[in-house]
Coordinates of C-alpha atoms and ligand atoms in Angstrom, one line a residue:
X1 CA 17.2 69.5 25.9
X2 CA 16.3 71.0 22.8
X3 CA 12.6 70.4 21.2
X4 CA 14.1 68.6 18.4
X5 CA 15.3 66.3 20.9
X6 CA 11.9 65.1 22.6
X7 CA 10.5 64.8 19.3
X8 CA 13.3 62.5 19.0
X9 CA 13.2 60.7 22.1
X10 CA 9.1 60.6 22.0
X11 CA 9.5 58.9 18.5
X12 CA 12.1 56.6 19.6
X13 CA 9.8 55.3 22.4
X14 CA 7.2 54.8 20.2
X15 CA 8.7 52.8 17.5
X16 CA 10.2 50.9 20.9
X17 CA 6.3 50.2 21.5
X18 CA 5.3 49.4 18.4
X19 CA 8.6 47.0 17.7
X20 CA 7.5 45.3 20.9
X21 CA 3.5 44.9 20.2
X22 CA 4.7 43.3 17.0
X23 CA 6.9 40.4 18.5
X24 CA 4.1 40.2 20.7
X25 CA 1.6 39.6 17.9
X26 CA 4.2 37.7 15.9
X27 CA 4.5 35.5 19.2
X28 CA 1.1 34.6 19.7
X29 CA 1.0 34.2 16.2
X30 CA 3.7 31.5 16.4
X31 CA 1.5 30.0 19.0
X32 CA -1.4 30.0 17.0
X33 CA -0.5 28.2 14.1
X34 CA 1.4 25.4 16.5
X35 CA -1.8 24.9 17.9
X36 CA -3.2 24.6 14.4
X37 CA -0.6 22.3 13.2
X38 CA -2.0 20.0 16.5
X39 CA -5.5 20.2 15.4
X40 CA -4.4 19.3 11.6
X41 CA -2.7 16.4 12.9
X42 CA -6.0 15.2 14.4
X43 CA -5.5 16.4 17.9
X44 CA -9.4 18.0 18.1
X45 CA -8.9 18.4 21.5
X46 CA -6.8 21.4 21.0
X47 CA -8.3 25.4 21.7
X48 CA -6.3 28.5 21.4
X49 CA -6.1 29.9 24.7
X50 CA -5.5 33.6 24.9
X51 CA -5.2 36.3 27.5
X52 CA -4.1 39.3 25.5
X53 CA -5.5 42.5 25.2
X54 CA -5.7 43.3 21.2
X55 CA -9.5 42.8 21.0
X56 CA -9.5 42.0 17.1
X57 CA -6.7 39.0 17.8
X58 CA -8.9 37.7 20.4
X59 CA -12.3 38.1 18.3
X60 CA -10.0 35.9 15.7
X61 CA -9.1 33.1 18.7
X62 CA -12.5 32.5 19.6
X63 CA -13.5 32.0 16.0
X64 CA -10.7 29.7 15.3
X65 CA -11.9 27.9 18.7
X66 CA -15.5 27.6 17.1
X67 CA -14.7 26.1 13.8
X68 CA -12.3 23.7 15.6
X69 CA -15.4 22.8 17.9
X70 CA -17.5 22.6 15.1
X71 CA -14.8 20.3 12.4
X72 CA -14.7 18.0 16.1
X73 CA -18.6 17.3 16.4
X74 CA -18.3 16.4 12.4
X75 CA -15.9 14.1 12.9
X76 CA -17.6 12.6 16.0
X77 CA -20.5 12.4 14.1
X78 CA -18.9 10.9 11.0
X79 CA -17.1 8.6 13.5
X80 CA -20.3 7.4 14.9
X81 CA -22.3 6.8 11.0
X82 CA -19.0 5.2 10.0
X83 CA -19.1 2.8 13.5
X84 CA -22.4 2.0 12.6
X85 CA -22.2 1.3 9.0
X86 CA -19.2 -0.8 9.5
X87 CA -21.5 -2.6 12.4
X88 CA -24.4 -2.5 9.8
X89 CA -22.3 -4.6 7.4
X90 CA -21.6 -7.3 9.3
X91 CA -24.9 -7.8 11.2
X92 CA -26.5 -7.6 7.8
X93 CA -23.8 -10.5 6.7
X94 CA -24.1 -12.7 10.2
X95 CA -28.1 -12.3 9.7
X96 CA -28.5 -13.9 5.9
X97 CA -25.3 -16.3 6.5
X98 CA -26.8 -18.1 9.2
X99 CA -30.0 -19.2 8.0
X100 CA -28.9 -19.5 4.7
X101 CA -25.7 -22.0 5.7
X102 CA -28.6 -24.1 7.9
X103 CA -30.6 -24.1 4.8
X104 CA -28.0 -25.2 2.4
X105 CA -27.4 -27.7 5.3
X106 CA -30.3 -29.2 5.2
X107 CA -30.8 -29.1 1.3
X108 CA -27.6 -31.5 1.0
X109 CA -28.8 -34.1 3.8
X110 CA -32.6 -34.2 2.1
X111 CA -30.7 -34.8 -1.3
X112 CA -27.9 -37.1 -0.6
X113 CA -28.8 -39.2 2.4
X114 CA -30.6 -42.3 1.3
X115 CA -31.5 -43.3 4.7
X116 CA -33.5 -40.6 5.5
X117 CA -37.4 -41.6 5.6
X118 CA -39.8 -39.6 3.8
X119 CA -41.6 -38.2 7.0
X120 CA -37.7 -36.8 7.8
X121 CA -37.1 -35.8 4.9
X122 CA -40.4 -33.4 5.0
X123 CA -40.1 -32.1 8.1
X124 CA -36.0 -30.8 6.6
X125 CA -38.3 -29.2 4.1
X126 CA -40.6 -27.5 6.2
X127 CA -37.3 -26.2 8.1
X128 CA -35.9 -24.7 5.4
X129 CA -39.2 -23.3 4.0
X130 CA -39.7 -21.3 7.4
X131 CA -36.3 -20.2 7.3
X132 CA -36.9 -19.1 3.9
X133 CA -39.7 -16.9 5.0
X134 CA -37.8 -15.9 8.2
X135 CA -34.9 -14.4 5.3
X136 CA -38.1 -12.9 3.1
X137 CA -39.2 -11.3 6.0
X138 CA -35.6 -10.0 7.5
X139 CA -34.9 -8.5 3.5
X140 CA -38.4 -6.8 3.8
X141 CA -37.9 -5.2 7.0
X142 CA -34.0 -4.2 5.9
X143 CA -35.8 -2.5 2.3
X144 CA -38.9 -0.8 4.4
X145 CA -36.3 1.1 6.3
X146 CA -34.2 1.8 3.3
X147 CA -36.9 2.6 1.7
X148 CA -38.3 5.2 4.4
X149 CA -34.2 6.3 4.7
X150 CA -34.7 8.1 1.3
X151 CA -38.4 8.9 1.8
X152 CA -39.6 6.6 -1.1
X153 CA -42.4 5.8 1.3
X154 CA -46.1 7.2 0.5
X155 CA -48.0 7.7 3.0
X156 CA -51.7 7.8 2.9
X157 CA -52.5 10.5 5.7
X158 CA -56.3 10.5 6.7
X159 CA -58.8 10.4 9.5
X160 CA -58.2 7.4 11.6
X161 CA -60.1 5.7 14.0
X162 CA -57.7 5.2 16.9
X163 CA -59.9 3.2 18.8
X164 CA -61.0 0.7 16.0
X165 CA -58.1 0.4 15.0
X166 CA -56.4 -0.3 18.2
X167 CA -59.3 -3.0 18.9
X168 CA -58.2 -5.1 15.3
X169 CA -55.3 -5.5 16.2
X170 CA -55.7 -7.1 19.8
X171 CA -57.7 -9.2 17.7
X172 CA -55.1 -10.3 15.8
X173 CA -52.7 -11.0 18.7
X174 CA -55.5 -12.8 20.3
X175 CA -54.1 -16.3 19.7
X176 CA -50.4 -15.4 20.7
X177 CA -52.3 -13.7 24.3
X178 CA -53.4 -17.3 24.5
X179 CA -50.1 -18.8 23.6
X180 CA -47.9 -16.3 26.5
X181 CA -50.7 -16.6 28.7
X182 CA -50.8 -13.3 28.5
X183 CA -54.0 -10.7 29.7
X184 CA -54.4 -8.1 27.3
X185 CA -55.9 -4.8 29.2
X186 CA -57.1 -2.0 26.7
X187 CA -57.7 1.5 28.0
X188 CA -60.2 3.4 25.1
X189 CA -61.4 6.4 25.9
X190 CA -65.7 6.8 26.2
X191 CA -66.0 7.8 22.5
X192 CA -64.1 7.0 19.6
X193 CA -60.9 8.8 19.4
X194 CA -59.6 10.3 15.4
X195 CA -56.2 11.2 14.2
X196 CA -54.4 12.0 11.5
X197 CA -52.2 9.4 9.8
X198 CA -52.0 6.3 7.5
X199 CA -53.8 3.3 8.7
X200 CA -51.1 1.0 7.3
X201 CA -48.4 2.5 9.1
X202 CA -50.5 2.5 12.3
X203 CA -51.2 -1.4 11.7
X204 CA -47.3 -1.9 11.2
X205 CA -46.2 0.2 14.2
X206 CA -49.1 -1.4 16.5
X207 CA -48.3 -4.9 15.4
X208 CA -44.5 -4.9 15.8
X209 CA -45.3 -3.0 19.4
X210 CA -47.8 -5.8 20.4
X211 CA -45.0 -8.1 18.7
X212 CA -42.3 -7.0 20.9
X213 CA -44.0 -6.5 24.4
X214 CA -45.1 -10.3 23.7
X215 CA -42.0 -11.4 23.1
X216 CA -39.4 -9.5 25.6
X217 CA -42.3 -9.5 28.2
X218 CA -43.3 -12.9 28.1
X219 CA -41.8 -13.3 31.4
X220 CA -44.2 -11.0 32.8
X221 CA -48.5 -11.2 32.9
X222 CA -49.9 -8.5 31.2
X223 CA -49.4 -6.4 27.9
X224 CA -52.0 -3.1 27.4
X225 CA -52.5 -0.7 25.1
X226 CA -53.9 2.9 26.7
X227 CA -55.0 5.3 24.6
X228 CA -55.7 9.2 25.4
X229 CA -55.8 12.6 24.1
X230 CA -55.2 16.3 24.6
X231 CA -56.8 19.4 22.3
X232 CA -53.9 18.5 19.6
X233 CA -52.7 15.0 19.7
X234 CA -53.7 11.2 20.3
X235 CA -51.6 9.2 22.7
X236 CA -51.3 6.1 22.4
X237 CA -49.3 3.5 24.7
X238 CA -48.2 0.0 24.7
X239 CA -46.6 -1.6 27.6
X240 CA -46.4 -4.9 29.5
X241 CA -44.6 -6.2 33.1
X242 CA -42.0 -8.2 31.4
X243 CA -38.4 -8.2 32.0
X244 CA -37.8 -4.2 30.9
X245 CA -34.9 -3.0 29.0
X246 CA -31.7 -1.8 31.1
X247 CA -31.1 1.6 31.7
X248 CA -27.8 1.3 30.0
X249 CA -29.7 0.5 26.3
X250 CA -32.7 2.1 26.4
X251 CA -31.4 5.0 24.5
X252 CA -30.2 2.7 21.3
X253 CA -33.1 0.5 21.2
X254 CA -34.3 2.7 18.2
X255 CA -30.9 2.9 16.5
X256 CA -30.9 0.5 13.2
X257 CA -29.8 -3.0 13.8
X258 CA -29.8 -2.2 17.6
X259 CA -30.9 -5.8 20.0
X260 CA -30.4 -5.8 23.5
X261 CA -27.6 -8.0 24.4
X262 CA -29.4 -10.0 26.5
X263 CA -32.5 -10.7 24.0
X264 CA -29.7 -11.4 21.5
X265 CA -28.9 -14.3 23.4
X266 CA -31.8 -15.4 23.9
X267 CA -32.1 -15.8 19.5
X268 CA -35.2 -14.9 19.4
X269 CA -35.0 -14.5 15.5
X270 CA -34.3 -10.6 16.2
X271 CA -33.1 -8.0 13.6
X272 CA -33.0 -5.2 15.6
X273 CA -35.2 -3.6 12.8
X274 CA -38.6 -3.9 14.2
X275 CA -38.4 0.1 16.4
X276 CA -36.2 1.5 14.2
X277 CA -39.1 0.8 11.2
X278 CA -41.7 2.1 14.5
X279 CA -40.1 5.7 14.8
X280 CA -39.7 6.1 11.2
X281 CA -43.2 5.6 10.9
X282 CA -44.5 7.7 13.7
X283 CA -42.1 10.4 12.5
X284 CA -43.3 10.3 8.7
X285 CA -46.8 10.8 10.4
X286 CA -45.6 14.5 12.2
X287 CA -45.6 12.2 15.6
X288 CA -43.1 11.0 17.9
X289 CA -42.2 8.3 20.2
X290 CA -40.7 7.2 23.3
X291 CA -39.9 4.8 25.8
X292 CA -39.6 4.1 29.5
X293 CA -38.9 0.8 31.3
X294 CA -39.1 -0.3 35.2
X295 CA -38.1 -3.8 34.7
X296 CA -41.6 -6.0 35.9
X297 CA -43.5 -3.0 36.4
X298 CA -44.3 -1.3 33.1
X299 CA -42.3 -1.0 30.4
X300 CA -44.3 1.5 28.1
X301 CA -43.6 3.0 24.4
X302 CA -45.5 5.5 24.1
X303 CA -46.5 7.7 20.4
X304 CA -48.4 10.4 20.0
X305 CA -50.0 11.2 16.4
X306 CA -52.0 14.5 15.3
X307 CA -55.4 15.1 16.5
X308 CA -58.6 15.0 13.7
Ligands
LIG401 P1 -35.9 -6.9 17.2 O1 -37.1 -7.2 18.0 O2 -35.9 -7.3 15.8 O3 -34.6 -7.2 18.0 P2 -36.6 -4.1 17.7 O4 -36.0 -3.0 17.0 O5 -38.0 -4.4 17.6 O6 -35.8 -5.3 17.1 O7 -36.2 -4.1 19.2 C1 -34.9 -3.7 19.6 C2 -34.6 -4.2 21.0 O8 -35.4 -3.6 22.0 C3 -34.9 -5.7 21.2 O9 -33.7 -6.4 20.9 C4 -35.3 -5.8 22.6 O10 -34.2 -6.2 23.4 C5 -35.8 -4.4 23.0 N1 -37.2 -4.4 23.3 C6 -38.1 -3.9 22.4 N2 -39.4 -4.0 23.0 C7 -39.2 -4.4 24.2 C8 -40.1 -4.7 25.3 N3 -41.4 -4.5 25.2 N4 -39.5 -5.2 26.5 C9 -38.2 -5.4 26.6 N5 -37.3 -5.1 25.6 C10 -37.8 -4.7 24.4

């Protein structure tokens, strides 16, 4: 064989090669953009899987693989808002219909029944005037957390007293302890304890805490609050034996609109706004909240606010 003729043959087998790493490419390829069609078709569960060699063509698989991970926890998430706006909606609808339908109810029988007496007819007024405030209140509470949504809310942040302010507002509650039967245990430490925050917001977040552990754990004998610190932060808890939250809810109970299905029943004039307007709060004060329930032992909420 001449040297001409190697040449020849060498060339021939590499253009062989190269024809062949081209289908290959042009193959996976093909694969490629099927699995693409899949994922543009909605089917996010869809990854490129790859075993080949050519280290640029698998740099460009795992890429492709992370933007379709990342366009699938977008639409999860978008999923999830759009759940809960749609959700939103109706509560929002159910909560103003009802009482408004009673009240309109009630209205008509005061007006156009003759035979009711006037003592009746008073206490149909008194009705509908507390659940006119019930609806003033519910529309406050839905435009405090819209209002905190778009941070249209200014907060005063100063030195607090903790512990004062923890004792005002037991005070307050002291009728409803009576009411429950409830024995309200506060935990201060020796000394006043100061923080860093806005004492309206504390008021709101302390009341509708007190608020709640009266009202889901009136089956139980006791509601606290504890209050401690470290070098940076003031803790402060409020719990009570009542009934608890299941396991299965505790992590929605500070989701907007969110009632536990078994309070729901129980129609205790809830909107499911109360913790949601809590963390918000907290949050808006560089703290932050949590929560954790053994069902007629302790359920406790605990939030923690800067140090001062
Ligand atoms: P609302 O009281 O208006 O329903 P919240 O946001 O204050 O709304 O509370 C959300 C849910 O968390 C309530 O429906 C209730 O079931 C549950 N919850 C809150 N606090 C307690 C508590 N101390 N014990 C048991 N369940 C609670």
């Amino acid at each position: 064989m001449t040297n001409m003729n190697i040449l020849n043959y060498v060339f021939i087998v590499i253009i062989l090669i190269l024809i062949a790493l081209l289908v290959l490419i042009y193959k996976k390829l093909g694969y490629m953009c099927k699995v693409l069609d899949e994922v543009l078709q909605g089917n996010l569960n869809q990854r490129i899987r790859f075993q080949n060699h050519t280290k640029s063509l698998n740099i460009l698989c795992t890429k492709i693989n992370r933007v379709i991970e990342r366009l699938q926890k977008v639409y999860e998430k978008n999923k999830i808002s759009e759940d809960s706006r749609k959700k939103m909606i109706s509560n929002i609808s159910h909560d103003l219909r009802t009482p408004l339908t009673s009240m309109l109810g009630y209205l008509e029988l005061t007006f156009n029944d003759d035979t009711l007496s006037k003592d009746e007819k008073e206490r149909y007024i008194k009705i509908v005037y507390s659940k006119g405030n019930y609806l003033y209140n519910l529309m406050e509470e839905f435009f405090q957390v819209s209002k905190l949504d778009s941070n249209d809310v200014k907060l005063e942040i100063r030195r607090l007293n903790v512990s004062e302010i923890v004792r005002q507002n037991i005070i307050l509650f002291f009728n409803e302890f009576k009411k429950f039967n409830i024995e309200p245990k506060i935990n201060l430490p020796e000394g006043d304890v100061y923080a860093l925050g806005d004492e309206k917001a504390l008021n709101r977040i302390l009341s509708n805490l007190i608020n709640n552990a009266l009202k889901y754990g009136s089956q139980g004998t006791l509601v606290g609050i504890n209050v401690t610190c470290d070098e940076n932060n003031v803790f402060i808890d409020v719990w009570d034996n009542g009934a608890g939250i299941p396991e299965e809810e505790i992590n929605y109970i500070f989701d907007r609109l969110y009632t536990v299905e078994k309070s729901r029943k129980l129609n205790l004039k809830s909107s499911g706004l109360g913790l949601t307007i809590v963390k918000k709060l907290v949050e808006a004060q560089k703290g932050t909240i949590s929560v954790n329930s053994i069902p007629f032992e302790k359920t406790v909420f605990t939030f923690k606010l800067p140090k001062s």
